[in-house]
Every structure is written in C-alpha cells, then in structure tokens.
Short mmCIF file of C-alpha atoms in Angstrom, two decimals:
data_model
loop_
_atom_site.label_atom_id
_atom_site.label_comp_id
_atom_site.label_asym_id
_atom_site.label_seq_id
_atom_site.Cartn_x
_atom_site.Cartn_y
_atom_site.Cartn_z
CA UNK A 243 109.49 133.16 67.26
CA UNK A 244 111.14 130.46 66.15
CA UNK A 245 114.85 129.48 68.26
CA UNK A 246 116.36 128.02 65.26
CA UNK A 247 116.71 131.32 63.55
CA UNK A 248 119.63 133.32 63.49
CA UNK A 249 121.00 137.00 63.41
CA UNK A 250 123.75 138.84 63.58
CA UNK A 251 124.72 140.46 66.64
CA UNK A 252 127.95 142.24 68.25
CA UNK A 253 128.36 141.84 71.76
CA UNK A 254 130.07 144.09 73.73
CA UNK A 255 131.49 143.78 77.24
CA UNK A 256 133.56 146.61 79.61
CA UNK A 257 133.87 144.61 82.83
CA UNK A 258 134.68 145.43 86.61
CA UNK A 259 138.16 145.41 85.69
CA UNK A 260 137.12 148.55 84.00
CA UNK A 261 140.78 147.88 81.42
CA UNK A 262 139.00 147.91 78.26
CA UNK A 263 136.44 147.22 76.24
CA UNK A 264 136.03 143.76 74.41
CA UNK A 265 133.96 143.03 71.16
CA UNK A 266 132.73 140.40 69.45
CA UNK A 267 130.13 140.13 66.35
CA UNK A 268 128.75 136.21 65.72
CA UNK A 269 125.60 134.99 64.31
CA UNK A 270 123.60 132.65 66.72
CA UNK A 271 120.14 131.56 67.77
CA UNK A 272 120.90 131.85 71.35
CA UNK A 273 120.15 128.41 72.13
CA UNK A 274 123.15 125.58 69.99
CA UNK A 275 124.70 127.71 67.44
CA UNK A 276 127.06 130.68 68.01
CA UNK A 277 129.63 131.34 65.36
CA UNK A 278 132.63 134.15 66.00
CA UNK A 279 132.52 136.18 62.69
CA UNK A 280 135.65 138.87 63.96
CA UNK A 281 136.49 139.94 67.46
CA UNK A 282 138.89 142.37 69.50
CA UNK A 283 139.68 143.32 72.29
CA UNK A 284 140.89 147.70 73.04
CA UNK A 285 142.50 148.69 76.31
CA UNK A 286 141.21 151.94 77.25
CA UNK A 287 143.27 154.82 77.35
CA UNK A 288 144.35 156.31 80.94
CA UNK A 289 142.98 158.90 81.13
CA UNK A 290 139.38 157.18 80.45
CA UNK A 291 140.17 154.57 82.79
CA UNK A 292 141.28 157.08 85.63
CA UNK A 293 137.80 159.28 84.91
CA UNK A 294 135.87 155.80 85.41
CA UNK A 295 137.71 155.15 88.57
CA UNK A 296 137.50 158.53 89.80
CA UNK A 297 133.50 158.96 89.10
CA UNK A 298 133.11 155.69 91.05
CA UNK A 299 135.22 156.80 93.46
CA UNK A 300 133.28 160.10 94.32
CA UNK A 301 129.77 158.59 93.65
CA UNK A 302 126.95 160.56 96.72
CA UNK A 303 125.84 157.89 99.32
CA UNK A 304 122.49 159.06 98.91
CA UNK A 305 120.86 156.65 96.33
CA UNK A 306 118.50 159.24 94.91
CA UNK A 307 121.99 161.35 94.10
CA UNK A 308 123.45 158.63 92.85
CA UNK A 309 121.68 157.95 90.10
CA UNK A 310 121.76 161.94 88.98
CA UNK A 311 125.10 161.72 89.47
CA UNK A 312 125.74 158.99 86.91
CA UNK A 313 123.26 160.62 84.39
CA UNK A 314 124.91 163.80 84.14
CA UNK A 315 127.95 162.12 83.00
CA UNK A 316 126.99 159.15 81.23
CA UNK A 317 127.14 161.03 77.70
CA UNK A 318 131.44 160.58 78.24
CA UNK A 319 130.36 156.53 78.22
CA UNK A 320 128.49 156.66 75.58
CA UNK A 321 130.62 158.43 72.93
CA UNK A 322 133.37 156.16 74.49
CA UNK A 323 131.05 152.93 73.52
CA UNK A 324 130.50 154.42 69.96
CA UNK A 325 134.21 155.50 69.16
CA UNK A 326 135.17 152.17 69.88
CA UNK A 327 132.28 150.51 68.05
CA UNK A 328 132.58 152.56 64.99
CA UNK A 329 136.89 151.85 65.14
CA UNK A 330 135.35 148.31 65.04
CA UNK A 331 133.45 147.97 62.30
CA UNK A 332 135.39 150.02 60.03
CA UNK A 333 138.60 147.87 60.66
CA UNK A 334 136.17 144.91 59.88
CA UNK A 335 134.80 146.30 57.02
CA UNK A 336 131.46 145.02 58.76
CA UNK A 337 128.63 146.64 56.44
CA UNK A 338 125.88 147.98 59.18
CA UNK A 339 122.99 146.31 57.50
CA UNK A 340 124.04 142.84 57.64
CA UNK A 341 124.22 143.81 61.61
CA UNK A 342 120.69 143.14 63.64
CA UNK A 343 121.12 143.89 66.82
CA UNK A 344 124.34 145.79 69.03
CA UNK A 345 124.04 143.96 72.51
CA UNK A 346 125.78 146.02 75.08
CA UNK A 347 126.37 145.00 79.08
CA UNK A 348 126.81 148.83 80.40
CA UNK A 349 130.10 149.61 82.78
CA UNK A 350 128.96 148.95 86.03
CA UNK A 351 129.59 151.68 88.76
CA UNK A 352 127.30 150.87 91.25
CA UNK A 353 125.69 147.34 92.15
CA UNK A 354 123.75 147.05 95.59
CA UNK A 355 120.86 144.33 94.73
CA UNK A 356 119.60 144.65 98.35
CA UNK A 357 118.94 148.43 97.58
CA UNK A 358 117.49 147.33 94.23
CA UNK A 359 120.12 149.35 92.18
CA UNK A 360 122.43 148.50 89.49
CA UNK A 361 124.08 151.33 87.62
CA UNK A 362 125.55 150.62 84.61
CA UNK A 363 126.39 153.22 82.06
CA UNK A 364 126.02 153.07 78.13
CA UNK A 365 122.12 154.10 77.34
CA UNK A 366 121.52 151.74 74.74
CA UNK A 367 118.95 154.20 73.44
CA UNK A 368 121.73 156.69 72.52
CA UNK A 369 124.01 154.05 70.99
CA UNK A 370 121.23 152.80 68.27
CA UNK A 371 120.52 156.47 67.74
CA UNK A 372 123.63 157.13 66.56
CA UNK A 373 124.81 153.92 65.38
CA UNK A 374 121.82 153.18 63.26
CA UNK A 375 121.55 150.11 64.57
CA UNK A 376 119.03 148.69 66.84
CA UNK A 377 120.66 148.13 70.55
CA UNK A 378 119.62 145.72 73.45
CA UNK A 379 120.52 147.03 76.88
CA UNK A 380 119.22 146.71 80.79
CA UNK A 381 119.58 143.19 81.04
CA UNK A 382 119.37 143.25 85.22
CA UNK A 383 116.66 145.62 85.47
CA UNK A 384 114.13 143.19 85.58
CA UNK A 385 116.19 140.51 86.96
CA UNK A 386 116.60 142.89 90.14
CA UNK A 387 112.96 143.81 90.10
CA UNK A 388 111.84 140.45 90.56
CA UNK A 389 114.54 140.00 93.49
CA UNK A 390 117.27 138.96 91.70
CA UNK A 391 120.77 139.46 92.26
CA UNK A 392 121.73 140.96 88.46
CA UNK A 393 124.65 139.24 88.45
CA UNK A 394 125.89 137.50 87.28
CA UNK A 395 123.36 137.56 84.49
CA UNK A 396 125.59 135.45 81.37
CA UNK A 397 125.09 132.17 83.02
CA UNK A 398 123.22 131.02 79.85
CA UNK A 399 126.07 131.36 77.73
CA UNK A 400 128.48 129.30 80.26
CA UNK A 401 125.54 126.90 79.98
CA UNK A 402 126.09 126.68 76.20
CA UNK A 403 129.93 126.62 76.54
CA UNK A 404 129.45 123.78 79.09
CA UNK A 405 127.28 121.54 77.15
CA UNK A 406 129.55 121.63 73.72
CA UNK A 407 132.63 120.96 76.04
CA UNK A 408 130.92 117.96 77.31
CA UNK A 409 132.64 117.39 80.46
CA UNK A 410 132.23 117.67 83.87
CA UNK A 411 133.66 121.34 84.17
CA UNK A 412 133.24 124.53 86.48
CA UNK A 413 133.66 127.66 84.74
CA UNK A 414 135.08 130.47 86.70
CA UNK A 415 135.50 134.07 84.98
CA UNK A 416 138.25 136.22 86.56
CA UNK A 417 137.12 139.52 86.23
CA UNK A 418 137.56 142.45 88.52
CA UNK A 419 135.14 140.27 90.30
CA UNK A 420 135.05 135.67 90.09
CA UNK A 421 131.83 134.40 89.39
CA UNK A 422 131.57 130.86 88.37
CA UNK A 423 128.54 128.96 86.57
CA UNK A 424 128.15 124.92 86.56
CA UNK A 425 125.62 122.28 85.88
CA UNK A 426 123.57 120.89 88.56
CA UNK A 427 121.32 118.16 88.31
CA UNK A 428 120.46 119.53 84.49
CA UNK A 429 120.18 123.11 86.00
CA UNK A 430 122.81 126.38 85.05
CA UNK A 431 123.82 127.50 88.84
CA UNK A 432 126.07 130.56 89.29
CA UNK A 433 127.31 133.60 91.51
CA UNK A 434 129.54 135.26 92.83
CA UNK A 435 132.35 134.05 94.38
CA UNK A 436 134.88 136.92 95.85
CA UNK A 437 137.40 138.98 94.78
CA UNK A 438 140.10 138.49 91.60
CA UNK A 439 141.64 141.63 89.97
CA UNK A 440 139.64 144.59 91.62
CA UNK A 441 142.50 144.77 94.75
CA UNK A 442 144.73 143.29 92.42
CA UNK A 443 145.12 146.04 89.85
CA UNK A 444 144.27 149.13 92.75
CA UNK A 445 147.07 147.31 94.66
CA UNK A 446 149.42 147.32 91.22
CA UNK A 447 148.21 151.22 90.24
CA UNK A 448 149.06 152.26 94.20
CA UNK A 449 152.33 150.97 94.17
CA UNK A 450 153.58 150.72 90.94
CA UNK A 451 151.15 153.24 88.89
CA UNK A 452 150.79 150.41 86.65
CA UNK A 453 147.76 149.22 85.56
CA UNK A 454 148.16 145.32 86.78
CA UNK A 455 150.95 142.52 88.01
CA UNK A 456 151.70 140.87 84.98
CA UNK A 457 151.83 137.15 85.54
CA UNK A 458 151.88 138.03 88.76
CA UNK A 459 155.90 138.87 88.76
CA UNK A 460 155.79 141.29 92.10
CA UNK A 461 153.17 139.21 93.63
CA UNK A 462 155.72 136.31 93.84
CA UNK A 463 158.21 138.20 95.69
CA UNK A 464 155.91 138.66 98.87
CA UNK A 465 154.92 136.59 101.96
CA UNK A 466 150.75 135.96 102.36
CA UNK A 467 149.91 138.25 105.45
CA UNK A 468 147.37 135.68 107.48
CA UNK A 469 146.39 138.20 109.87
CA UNK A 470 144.63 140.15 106.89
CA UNK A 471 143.16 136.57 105.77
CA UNK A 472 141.82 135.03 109.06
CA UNK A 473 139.94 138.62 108.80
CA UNK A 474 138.86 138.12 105.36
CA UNK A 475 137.48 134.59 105.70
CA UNK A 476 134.76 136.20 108.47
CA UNK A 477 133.24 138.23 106.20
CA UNK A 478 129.85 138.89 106.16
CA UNK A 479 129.37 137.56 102.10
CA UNK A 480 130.85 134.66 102.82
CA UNK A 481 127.88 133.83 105.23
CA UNK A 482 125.27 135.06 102.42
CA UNK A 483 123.86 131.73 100.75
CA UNK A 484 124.23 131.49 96.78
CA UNK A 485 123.28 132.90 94.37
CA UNK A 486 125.35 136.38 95.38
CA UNK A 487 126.69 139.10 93.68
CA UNK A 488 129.34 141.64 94.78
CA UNK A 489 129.98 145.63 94.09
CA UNK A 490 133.77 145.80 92.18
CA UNK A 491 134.87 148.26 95.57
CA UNK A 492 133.04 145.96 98.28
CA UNK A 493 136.07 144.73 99.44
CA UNK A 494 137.71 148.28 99.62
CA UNK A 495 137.83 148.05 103.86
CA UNK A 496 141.05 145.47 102.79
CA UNK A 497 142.03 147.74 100.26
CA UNK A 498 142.79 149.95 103.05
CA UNK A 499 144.23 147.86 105.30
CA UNK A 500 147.12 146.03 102.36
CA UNK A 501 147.82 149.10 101.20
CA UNK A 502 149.77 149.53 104.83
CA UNK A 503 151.80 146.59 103.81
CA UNK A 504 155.28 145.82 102.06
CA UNK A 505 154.25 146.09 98.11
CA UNK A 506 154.85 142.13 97.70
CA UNK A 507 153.16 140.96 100.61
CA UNK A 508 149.98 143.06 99.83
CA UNK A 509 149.63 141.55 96.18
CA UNK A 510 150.46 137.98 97.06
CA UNK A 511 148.07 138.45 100.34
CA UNK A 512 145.44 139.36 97.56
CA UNK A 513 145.94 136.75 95.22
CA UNK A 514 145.11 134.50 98.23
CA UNK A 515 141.94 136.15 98.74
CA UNK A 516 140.70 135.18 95.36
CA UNK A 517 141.71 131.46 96.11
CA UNK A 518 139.95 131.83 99.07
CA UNK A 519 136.79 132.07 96.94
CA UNK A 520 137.22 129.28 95.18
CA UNK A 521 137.34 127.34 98.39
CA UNK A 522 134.43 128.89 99.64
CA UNK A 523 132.31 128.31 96.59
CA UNK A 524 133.91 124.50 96.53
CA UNK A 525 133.01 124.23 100.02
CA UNK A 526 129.42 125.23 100.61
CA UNK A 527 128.54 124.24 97.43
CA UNK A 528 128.54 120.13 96.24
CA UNK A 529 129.60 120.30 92.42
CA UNK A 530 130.53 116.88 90.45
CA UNK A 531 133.68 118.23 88.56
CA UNK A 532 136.57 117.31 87.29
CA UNK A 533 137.83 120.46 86.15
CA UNK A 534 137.87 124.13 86.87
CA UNK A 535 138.23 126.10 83.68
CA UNK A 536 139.17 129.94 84.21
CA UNK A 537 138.19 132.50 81.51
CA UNK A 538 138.97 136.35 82.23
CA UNK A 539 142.54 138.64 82.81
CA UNK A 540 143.10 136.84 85.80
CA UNK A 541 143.71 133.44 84.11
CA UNK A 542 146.90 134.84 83.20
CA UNK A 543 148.64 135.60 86.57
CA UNK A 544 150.96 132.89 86.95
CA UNK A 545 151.32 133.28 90.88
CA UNK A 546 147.48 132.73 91.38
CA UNK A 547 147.54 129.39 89.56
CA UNK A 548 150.40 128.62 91.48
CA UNK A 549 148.45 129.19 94.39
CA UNK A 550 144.89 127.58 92.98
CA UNK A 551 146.81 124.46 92.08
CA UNK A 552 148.82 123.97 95.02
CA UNK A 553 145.82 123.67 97.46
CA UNK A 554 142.86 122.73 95.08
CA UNK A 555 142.84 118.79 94.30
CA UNK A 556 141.10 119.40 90.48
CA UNK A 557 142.60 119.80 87.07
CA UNK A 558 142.66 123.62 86.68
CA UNK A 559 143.03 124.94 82.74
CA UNK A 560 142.99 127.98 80.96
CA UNK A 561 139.19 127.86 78.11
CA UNK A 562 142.07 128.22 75.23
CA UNK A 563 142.45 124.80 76.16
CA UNK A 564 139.14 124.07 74.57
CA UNK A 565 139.23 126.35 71.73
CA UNK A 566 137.79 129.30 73.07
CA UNK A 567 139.37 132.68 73.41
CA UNK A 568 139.15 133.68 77.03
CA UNK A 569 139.75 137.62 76.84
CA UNK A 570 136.16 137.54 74.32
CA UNK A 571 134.14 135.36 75.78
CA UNK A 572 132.51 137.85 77.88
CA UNK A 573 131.70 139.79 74.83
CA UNK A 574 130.36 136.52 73.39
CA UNK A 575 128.02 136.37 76.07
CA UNK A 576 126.67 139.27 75.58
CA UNK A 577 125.74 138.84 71.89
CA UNK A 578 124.52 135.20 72.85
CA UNK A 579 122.10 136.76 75.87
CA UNK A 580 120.79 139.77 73.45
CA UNK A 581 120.07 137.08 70.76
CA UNK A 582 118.12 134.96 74.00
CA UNK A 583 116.46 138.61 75.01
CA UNK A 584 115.08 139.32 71.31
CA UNK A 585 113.73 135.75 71.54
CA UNK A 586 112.47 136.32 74.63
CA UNK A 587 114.34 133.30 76.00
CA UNK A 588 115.56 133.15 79.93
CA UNK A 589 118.63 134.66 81.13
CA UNK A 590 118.76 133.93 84.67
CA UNK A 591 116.43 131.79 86.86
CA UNK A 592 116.88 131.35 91.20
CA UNK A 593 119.87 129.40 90.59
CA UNK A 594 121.86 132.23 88.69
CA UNK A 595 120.92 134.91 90.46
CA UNK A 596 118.20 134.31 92.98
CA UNK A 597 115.10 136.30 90.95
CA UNK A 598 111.81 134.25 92.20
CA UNK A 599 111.28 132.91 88.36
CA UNK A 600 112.55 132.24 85.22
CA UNK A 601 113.07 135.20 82.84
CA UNK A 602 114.20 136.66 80.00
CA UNK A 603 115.20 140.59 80.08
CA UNK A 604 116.93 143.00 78.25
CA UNK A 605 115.48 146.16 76.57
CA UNK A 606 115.69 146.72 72.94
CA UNK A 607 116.35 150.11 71.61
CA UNK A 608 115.41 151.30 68.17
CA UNK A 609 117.16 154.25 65.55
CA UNK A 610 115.08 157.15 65.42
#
C-alpha cells in the first residue's frame, strides 16, 4: 500500500486524566502529511467521571476477575464513546462517508505490562457497528505480546511533530501520567516518566471536590513536604531502565500518605513530584535539547512551570508556541497511528516501549 495516500480519519483520545474526551478528524498518510479538518474537546459529565473512577477503584485483584469485571460494564463506555462521537459529527456537519476510518485509544483502567494486561475500554467492534463506520482499536495488544510496555504507544506522531518543528526539542505530554518522546541518534525514544495530574486532580477532588487546581492557585499557597519526596525519589520505577510505563493509580501509596497533609502543602508537594520526573528522565537519560515542549492539561498549571523553570536550565514552552493545539494533540495521534496501523506502518519499536521489534498494531473493526 502505497504511504503517500491519504484518508480521512477521526481520532479520539480519553486519557488517564479520565476529564474528557478529545476529538479530532484530519486527513493524513501517517508518515509527512496530517491536516486538522475540525476538532473539540468535551469534559465529561460527573457523574461519568465519578463511575470511571469508582469502577477503577473497585477493580478484583485477581487478573482473571479483572478482566470480567471490565466486560460486564464496558457497554456504559461504549455508548459514552458514541454519544459523544455522534454530538461530533453532527455539530460538524461531517457526512459519514467521506469518513474512513474512527481510530479510538480505549480509557485505560488497568495497565500492568509485567502481568501482560492492559485494559482499556471502548470495543472498537461495537463502535463501527453502530457508527457505520469502520473502527481501529487494540493498539497495545500486540505491542505487549511481544514484551512491550504499551505505552506509551503515540511516539510516532511526536516523531512527526518533532521533525516539522525542526529543532532540537523534547516533547513531554502532561497527562494524568508524563511521558516524553525525543530523537536520538535518528531514532523516536519515549516512556514514561512519573506522575503529573493523577495525584493532582484526586488531591483537588479530596479537598476541594473540584475536579483540578486551576493554574495551580491552591498549590501556590503550600510549602513542598521533603519528607514525602526523599521517599518518593527511592522508588522502585525510578530504578526500572527506559522504556517504562506506569498504571494512572501506581502512585496511590503517596496518595495516601498527602492526603494526611495541610491542603496546600499536599498539592504543591505533588507538583514537585512531577518535576521530579523530569529530572529523572533528564538525568539517566543523555538527550541533545534545547527545549522542553509540554503538551497536555498540565501545561497549564502555572505553579508547576514555576517549579520546572526554576530548577531546569532549558527553555521550557507551551506546543501553542509552535502552532499546535495542545489539549488535541493526543487525539491527533490517534488518527495519525490508525492511519500508520491501516498501512501497516510501525508504532512503537524497543526504544518506545521496549517490544523486542519493530511493529505496527492496531485492530480494524468493520460495520456489520
């Protein structure tokens, strides 16, 4: 198949943040064209986000139950995915037949690579049933067969971002979870890196019942608590070599323990934690950069970049900078990799997530 043609795809993307649900439909060839045709982003209502949170919440240990457990109730994902879709194309106008392919990540609830299981809800099979509209889905499946991490699995896309900014750049997404991607010697590298809003928001709904710190604001107010810190930097992951990938509640044992804090000291104690990555990843790994570009919610919070710029010697800017809208680009990824996984191209080699070779992935779902 040839990797100059092009289709049109919408990419969708409901991240460990698990706030809403971002989509984007573009036409590319998943290799040096991607073009945004319209785009939006749709917090999710609370009581969908507290039913997420509580299903993850009350998952079985047992991994046998776990997956069961998911099953039973992934039909509330899916209509969620197609309300949401359907609101989207109809405010578009977007007529379904000029639309190959829906290319969908899946809410992840459960990621433990070592236990080769990744549970992410939204069967992509039930989406291009109703939708009409043929769906690509399971992009880690095979990644995580092979002995890959998979995640994080849109390093290709960073790639492409990378090579049209055309400088020497790191990009780091601040999801519920930071993962960064760079070039190395010609190569796309990438992992995760350690926590940004998943304590961040739990710390914000525990305190405040609101849903996150905007800019930061009660973060500012506190004192960093270095007791909690000089735990954090022995943790086990930061001793795990790259490529890594983290669960959204692995870090829950601090949870627990900032929680017992003054409100302001426990959100500016976590903020530090997600700088704390960034060293790390700075650190072990030797990257020729000049600047860190941040995509994701957390790009916004005011106190962190306070806190990034004050102790990390490297220009630090927002993607907006460069013309790129940093609450979509996940959902741009996500076309981009289902337009690489029709083609068969790769989406993650042992650099981006460890897998022992080079693949592509992704399963494509047909109407019935």
């Amino acid at each position: 198949m040839s990797t100059k043609k092009k289709i049109n795809i919408i990419g969708v993307m409901t991240g460990t943040s698990i706030d809403g649900i971002d989509i984007s439909y573009l036409r590319t060839n998943g290799t040096n064209y991607v073009r945004v045709i319209k785009e939006k982003s749709y917090k999710f209502e609370k009581l969908y986000k507290d039913f997420l949170n509580k299903i993850i919440i009350n998952k079985p240990k047992i991994n046998i139950k776990k997956k069961e457990y998911f099953e039973k109730i992934e039909h509330k994902v899916n209509a969620n995915y197609i309300k949401y879709l359907e609101k989207f194309i109809n405010q578009n106008k977007i007529n379904k037949r000029n639309i190959d392919f829906i290319s969908i990540s899946g809410q992840t609830v459960y990621h433990n690579p070592k236990e080769k299981l990744s549970i992410q809800l939204g069967n992509g099979k039930e989406i291009a049933k109703k939708l009409k509209i043929k769906t690509i889905s399971n992009f880690r499946d095979k990644d995580i067969k092979l002995g890959g991490e998979g995640a994080p699995i849109g390093s290709y896309y960073h790639k492409y971002l990378i090579n049209k900014i055309k400088q020497k750049v790191i990009i780091i997404n601040l999801g519920g979870i930071a993962n960064f991607s760079a070039i190395k010697t010609n190569k796309i590298i990438s992992s995760d890196i350690g926590p940004a809003n998943c304590l961040l928001d739990d710390l914000s709904n525990y305190f405040f019942k609101i849903n996150f710190d905007k800019n930061g604001n009660f973060a500012k107010l506190g004192k960093i608590n270095y007791f909690i810190i000089n735990e954090f930097k022995k943790d086990k992951f930061f001793k795990l070599k790259f490529p890594k990938s983290l669960d959204r509640n692995y870090f829950n044992n601090y949870l627990r323990k900032l929680i017992k804090l003054n409100k302001f000291d426990a959100l500016a104690t976590a903020n530090y934690m997600t700088y704390l990555g960034f060293k790390h990843l700075i650190t072990k790994i030797k990257l020729n950069f000049d600047i860190i570009i941040l995509t994701g919610g957390g790009r916004k919070n005011n106190f962190l970049l306070k806190i990034l710029k004050s102790n990390i010697n490297k220009k630090i800017s927002n993607i907006e900078e460069f013309n790129i809208n940093g609450d979509l680009v996940e959902a741009q990824m996500f076309g981009y990799i289902g337009a690489r996984s029709y083609k068969k191209l790769p989406i993650s080699n042992k650099n981006t997530t460890g897998v022992k070779k080079t693949i592509s992935g992704g399963v494509i779902n047909y109407p019935l």
